[in-house]
Short mmCIF file of C-alpha atoms in Angstrom, two decimals:
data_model
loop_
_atom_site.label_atom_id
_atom_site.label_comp_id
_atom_site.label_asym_id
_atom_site.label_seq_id
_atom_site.Cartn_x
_atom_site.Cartn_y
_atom_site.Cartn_z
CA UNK A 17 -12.89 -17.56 -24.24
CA UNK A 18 -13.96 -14.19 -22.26
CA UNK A 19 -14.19 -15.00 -18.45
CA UNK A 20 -16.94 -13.67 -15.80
CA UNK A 21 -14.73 -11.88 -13.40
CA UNK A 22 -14.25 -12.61 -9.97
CA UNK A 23 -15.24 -10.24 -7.11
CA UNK A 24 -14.04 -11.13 -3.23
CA UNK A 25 -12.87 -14.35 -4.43
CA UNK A 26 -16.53 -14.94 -5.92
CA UNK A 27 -17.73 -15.49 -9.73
CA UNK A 28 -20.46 -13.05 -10.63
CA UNK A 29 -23.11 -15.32 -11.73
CA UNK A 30 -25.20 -14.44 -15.61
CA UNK A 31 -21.34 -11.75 -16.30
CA UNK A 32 -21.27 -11.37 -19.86
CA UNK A 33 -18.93 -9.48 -22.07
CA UNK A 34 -20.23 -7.50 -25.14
CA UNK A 35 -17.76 -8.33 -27.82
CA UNK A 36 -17.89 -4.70 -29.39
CA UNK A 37 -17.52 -2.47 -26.34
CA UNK A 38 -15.73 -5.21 -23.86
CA UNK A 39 -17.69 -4.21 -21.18
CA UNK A 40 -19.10 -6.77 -18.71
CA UNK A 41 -22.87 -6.80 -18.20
CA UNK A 42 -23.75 -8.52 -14.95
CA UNK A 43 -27.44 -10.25 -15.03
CA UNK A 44 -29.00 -11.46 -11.59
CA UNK A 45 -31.37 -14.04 -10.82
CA UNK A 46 -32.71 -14.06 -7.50
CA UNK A 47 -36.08 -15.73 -7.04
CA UNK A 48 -36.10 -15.05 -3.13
CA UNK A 49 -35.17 -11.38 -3.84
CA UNK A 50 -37.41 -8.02 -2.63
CA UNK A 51 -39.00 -6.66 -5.27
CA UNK A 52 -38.43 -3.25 -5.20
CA UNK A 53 -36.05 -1.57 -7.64
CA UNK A 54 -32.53 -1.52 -6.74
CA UNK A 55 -31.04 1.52 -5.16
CA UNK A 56 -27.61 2.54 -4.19
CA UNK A 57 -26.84 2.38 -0.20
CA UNK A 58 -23.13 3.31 -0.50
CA UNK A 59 -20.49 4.39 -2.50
CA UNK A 60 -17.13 3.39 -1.45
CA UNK A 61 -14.84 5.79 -1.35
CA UNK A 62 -17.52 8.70 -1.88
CA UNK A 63 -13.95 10.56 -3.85
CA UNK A 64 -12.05 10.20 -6.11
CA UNK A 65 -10.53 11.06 -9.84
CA UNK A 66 -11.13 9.45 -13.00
CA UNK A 67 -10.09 5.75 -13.60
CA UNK A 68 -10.19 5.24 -10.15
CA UNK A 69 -11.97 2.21 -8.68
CA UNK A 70 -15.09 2.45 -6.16
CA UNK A 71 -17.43 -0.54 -4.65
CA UNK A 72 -21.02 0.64 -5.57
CA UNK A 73 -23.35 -1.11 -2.52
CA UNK A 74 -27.04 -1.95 -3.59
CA UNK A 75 -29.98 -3.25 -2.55
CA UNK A 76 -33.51 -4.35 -3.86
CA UNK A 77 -33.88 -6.55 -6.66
CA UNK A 78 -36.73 -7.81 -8.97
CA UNK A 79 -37.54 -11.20 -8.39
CA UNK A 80 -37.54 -13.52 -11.38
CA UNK A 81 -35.92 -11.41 -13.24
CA UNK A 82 -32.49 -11.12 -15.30
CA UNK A 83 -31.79 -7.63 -15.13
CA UNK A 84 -29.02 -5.81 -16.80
CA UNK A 85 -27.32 -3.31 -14.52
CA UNK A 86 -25.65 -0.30 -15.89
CA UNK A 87 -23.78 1.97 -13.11
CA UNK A 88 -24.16 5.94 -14.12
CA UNK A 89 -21.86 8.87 -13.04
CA UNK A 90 -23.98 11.71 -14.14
CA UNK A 91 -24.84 10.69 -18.10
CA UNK A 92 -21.51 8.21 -18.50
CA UNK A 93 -21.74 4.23 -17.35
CA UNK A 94 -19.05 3.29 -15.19
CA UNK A 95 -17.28 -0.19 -16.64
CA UNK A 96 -18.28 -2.77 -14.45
CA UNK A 97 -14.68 -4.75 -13.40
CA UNK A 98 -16.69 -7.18 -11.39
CA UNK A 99 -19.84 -7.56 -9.12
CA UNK A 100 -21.85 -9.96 -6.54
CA UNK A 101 -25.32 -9.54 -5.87
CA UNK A 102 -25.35 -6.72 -4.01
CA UNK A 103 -22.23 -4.30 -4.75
CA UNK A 104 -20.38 -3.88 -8.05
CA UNK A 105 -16.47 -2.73 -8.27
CA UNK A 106 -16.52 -0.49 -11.18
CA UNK A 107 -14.41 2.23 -12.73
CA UNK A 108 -15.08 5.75 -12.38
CA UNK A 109 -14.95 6.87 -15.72
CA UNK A 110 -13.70 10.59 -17.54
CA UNK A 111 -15.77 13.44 -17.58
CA UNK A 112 -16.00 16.38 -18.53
CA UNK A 113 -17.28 17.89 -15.20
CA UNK A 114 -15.82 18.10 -11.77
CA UNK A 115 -17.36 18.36 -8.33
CA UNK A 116 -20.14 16.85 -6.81
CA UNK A 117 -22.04 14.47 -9.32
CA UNK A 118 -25.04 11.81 -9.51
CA UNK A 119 -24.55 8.51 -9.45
CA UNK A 120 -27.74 6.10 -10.42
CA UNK A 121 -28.42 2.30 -11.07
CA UNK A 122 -30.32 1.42 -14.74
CA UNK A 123 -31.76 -2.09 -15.13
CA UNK A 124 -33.28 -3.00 -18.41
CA UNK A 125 -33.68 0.60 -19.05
CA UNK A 126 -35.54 1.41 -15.55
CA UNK A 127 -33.52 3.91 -13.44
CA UNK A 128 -33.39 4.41 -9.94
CA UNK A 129 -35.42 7.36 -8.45
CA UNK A 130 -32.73 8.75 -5.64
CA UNK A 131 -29.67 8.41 -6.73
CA UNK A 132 -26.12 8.61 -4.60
CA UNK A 133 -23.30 11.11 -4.72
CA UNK A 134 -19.78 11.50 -5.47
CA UNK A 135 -16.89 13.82 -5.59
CA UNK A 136 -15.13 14.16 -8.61
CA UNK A 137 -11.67 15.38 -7.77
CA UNK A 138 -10.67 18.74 -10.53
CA UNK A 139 -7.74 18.58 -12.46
CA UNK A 140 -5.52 21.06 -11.97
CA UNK A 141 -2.48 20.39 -14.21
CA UNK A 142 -1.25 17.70 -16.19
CA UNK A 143 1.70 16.56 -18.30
CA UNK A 144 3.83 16.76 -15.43
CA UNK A 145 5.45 14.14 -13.46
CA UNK A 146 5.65 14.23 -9.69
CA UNK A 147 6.99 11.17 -8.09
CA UNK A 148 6.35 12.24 -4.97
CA UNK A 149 4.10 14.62 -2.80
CA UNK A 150 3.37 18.57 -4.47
CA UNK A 151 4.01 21.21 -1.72
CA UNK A 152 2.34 25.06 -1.21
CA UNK A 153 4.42 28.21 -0.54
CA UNK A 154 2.87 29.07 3.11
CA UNK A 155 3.34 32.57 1.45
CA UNK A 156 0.68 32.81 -1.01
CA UNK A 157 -0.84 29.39 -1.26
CA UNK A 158 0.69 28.82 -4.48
CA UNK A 159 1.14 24.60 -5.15
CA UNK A 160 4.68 23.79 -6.59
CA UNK A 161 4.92 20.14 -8.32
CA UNK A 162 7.78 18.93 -10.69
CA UNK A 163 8.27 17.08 -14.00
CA UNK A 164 11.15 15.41 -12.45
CA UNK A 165 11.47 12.75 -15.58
CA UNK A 166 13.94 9.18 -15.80
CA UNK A 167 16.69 9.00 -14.10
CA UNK A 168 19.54 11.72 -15.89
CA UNK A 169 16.95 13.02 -18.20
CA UNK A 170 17.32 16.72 -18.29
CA UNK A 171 13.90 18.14 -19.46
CA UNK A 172 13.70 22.15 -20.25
CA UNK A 173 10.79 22.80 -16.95
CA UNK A 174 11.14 20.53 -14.29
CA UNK A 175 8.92 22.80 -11.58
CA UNK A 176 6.06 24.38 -11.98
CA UNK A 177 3.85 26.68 -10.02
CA UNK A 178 0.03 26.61 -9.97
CA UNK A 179 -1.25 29.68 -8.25
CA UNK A 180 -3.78 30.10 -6.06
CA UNK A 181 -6.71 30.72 -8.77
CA UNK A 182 -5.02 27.92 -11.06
CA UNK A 183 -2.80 29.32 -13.64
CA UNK A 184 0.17 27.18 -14.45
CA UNK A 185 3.56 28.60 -14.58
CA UNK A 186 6.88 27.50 -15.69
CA UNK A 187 8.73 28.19 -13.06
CA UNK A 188 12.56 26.63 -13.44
CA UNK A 189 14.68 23.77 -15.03
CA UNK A 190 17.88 24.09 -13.15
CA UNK A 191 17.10 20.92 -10.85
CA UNK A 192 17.31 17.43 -13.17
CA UNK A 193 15.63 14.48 -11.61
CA UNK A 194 13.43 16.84 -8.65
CA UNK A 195 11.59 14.61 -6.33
CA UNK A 196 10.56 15.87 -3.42
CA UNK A 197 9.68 19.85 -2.51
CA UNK A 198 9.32 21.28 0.96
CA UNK A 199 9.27 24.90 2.98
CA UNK A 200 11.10 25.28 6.00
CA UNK A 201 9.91 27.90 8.87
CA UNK A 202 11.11 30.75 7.10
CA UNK A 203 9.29 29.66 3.88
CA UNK A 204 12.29 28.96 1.70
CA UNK A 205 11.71 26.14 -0.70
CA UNK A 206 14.11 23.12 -1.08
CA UNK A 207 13.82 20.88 -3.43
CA UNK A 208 15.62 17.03 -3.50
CA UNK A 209 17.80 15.74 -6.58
CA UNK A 210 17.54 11.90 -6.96
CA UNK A 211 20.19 12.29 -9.69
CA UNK A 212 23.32 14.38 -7.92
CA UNK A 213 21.95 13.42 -4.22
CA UNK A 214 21.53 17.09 -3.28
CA UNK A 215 19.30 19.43 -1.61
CA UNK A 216 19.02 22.79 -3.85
CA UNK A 217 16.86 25.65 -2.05
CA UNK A 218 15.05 27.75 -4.42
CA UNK A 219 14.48 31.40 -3.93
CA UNK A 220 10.77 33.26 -5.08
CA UNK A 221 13.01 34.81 -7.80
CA UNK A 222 14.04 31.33 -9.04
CA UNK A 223 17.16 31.28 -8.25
CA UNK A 224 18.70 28.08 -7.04
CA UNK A 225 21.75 27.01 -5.29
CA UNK A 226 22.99 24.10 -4.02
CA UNK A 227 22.11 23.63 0.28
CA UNK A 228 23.37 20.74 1.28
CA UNK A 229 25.10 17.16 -1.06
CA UNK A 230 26.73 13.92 -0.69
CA UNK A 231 23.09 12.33 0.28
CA UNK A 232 23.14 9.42 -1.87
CA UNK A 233 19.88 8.86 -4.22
CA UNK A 234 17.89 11.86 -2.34
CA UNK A 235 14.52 11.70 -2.16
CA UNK A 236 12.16 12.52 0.84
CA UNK A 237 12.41 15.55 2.09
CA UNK A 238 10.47 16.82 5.38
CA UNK A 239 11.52 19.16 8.45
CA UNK A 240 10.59 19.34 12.10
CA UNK A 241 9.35 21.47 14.64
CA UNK A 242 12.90 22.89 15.21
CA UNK A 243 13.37 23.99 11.49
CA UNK A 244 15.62 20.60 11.09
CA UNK A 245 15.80 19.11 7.68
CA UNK A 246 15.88 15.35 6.98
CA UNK A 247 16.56 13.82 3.82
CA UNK A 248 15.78 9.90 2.62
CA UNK A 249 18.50 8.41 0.57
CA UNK A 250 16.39 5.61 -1.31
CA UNK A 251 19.24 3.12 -0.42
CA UNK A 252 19.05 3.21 3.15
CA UNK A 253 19.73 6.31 4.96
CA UNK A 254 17.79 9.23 6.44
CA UNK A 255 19.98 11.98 6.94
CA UNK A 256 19.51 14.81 9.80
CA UNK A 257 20.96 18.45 8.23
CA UNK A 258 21.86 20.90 10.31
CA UNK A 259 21.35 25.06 9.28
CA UNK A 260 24.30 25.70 7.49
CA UNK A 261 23.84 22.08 5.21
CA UNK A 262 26.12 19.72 7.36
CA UNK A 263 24.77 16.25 6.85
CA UNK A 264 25.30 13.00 9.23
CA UNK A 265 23.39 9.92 9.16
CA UNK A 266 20.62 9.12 11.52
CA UNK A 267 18.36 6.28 10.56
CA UNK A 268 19.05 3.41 8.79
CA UNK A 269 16.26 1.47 6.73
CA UNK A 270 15.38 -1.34 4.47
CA UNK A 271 16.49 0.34 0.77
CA UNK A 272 13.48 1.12 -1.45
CA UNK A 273 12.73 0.46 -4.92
CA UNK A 274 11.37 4.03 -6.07
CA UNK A 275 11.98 6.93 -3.31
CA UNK A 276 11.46 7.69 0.71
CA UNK A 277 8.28 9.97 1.44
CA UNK A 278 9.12 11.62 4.85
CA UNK A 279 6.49 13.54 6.93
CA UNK A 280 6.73 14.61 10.81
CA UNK A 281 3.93 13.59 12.88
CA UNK A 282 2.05 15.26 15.79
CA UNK A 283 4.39 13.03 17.92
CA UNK A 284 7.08 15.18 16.43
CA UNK A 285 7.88 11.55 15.13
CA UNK A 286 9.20 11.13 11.10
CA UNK A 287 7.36 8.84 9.19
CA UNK A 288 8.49 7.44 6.39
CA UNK A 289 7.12 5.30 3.28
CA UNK A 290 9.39 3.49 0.68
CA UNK A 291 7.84 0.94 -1.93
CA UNK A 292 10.09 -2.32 -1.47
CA UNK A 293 9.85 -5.53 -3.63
CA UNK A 294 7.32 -6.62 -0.93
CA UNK A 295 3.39 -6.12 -1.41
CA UNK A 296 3.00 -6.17 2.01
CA UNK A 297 4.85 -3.00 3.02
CA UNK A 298 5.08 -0.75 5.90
CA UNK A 299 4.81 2.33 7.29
CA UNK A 300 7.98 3.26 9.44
CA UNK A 301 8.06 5.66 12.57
CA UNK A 302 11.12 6.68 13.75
CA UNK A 303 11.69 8.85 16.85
CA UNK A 304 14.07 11.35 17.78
CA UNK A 305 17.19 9.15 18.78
CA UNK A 306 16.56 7.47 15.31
CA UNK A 307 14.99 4.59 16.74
CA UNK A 308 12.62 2.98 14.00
CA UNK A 309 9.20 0.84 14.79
CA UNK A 310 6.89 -0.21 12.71
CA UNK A 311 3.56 1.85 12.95
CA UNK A 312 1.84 0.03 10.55
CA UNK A 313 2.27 -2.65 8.17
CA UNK A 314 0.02 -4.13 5.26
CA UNK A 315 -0.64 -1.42 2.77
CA UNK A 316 0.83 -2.14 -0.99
CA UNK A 317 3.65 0.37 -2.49
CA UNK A 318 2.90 3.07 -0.27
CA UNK A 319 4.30 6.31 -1.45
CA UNK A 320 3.48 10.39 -0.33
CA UNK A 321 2.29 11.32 3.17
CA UNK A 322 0.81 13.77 4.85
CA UNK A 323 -1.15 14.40 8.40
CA UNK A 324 -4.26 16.04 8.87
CA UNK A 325 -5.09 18.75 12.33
CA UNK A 326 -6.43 16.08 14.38
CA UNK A 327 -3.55 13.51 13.51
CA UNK A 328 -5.16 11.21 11.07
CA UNK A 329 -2.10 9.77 8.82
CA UNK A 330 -3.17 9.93 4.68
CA UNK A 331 -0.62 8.09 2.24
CA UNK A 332 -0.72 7.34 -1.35
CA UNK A 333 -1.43 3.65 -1.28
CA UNK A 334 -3.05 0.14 -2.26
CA UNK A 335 -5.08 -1.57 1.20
CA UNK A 336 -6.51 -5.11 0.41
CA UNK A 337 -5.97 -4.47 -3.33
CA UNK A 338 -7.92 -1.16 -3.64
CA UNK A 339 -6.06 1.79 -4.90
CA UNK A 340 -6.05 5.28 -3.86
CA UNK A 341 -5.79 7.76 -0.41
CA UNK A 342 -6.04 5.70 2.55
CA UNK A 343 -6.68 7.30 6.11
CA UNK A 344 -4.77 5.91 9.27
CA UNK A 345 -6.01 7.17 12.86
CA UNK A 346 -3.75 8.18 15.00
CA UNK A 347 -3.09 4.83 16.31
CA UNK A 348 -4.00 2.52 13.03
CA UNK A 349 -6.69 1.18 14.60
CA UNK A 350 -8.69 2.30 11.80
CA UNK A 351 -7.61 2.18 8.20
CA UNK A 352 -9.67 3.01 5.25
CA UNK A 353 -9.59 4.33 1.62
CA UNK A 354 -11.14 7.27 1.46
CA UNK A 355 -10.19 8.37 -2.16
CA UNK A 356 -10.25 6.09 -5.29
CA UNK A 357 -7.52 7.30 -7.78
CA UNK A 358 -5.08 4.77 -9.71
CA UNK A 359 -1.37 5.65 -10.25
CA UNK A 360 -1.08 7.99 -6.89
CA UNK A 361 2.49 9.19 -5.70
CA UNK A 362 1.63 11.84 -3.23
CA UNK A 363 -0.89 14.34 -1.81
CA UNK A 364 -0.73 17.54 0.17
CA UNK A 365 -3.51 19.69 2.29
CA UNK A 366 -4.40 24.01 0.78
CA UNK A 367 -5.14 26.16 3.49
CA UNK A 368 -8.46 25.94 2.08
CA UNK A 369 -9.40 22.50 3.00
CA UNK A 370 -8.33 21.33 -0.71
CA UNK A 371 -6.67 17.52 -0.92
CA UNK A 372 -4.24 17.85 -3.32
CA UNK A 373 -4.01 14.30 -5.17
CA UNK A 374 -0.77 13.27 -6.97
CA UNK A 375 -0.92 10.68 -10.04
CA UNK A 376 2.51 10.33 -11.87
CA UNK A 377 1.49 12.95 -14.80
CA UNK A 378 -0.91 15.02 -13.24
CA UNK A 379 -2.30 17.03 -10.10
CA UNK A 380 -6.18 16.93 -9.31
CA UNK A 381 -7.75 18.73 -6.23
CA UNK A 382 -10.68 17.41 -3.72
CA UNK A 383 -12.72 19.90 -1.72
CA UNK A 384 -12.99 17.54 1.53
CA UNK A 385 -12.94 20.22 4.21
CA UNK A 386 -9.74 18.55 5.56
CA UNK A 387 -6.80 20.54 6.90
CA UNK A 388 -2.93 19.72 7.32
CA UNK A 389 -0.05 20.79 9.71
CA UNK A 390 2.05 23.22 8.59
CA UNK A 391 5.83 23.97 9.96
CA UNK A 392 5.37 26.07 12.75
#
């Protein structure tokens, strides 16, 4: 027997399920209700990519009535996961369009007048597989991502450029297993092997060479202020690499199951993500003696980081179930998703304002006016 689902630990009274389609149809009956139709006050988060899952907010109902709500993005209905009275968690669903779109509310056929917005994120790239954050060459703007594969699977292009007006190029397949990619201050690209534990550094004319080994299961990759490179061994360590690829170990932390994301805050702090067995994880700040705290703690397989201009902290992440890009001030006080997007392993900032969103086989980009720190 088909179950109404549950929303915020509610059942969504009159849910039905149409046995061809499977989609639920939520009917209300509220004879105290206003009697205006029903329009849409929020959407929450106003971004996001397709199959991602937002919280449409309503209000204004016909009293004595059952109606049957339909959510629209542009001329698609969303599928309708669950809903209460007044806001419906539903899926935003694939189309062929990108940008800013309409959202409305249909009952019995009647549509809303004004409807809402959203941003569709663009999809820049897919088949690929980035497990962890893409990066851009602070030379031309170009966004590098990888196709890094399972563990000792040797695929024929495991990095790929996307230049800055969005042609996809096949850049190398030296590097097996590549996980994480970042540019130092001179803009030289290295690029993290979770399979040999080494740190290759990649030159514009693709050749590669090994910088710096021994790192255990290497992962995140990040550098500081001072040009300093530090590498996440998914079993424990952060390493601190000197110039010439001398490695020692600096921090030790609880191992991960998947990979370390490292990114250097405006405290000239590293912080660092790593999915555990726990659904309660953290995020980790360590200083420069290595000391480790815990900046903030709650979000569910956190992965990919990055920091914004004004030192707002984005990361890959679930918070209270919800899926997506979720926004820590500077002090955690205030934590939100602010893009919907399932599967998400990393993001990174275009010079342009872009958000460059991660899933685990492709690359999609947000217009949100929001600007990262670069290696100075």
């Amino acid at each position: 027997m088909d179950r109404a689902p549950r929303f915020f630990g509610l059942r969504s009274p009159g849910a039905v399920r149409h046995r061809a389609s499977g989609r639920y149809h939520v009917n209300f009956d509220f004879e105290n209700a206003m009697s205006q139709p029903r329009q849409i006050e929020r959407i929450d988060p106003p971004a996001g990519i397709s199959g991602g899952e937002v919280v449409v907010e309503c209000a204004g109902f016909s009293p004595n009535s059952q109606p049957t709500l339909t959510v629209w993005f542009r001329d698609q209905p969303a599928h309708v996961v669950a809903a209460t009275p007044d806001r419906a968690l539903v899926l935003v669903p694939d189309l062929n369009t990108d940008g800013e779109i309409k959202v409305r509310l249909a009952e019995d056929g009647a549509e809303q007048r004004e409807p809402a917005r959203f941003l569709l994120a663009r999809r820049l790239a897919g088949s690929v597989h980035p497990v962890a954050s893409p990066a851009f060459d602070p030379a031309d703007g170009s966004l590098f991502v990888t196709r890094s594969g399972s563990r000792g699977e040797h695929v024929p292009v495991s990095l790929y450029r996307i230049s800055s007006d969005g042609e996809l190029e096949e850049f190398s397949g030296d590097i097996t297993n590549p996980t994480s990619i970042a540019f130092d201050k001179a803009g030289r690209m290295f690029v993290t092997s979770r399979l040999d534990g080494a740190v290759y550094r990649v030159s514009p004319s693709k050749e590669v060479v090994v910088f710096a080994g021994d790192l255990g299961i290497a992962t995140g990759l990040a550098f500081n202020r001072e040009g300093e490179m530090f590498v996440g061994d998914r079993t424990g360590a952060i390493y601190r690499v000197n110039e010439i690829g001398e490695a020692h170990a600096w921090a030790q932390l609880e191992p991960s199951v998947s990979a370390y994301h490292l990114a250097f805050g405006p405290d000239d702090a590293l912080y660092v993500t790593g999915p555990t067995v726990s659904s309660f994880d953290s995020i980790t700040r360590i200083d420069d003696d290595g000391e480790s705290t815990v900046f903030y703690r709650g979000l569910g397989r956190p992965q990919g980081l990055a920091f914004d201009r004004a030192g707002n902290l984005y990361v890959a992440a679930s918070l209270r179930g919800r899926r997506g890009i979720v926004r820590l001030s500077r002090d955690a006080s205030q934590v939100e998703v602010v893009v919907a997007g399932m599967n998400l392993v990393g993001l990174a900032f275009s010079a342009k304002g872009e958000m460059i969103v991660a899933t685990n086989e492709a690359v999609y980009s947000l217009p949100l006016g929001i600007y990262g720190t670069l290696v100075e």
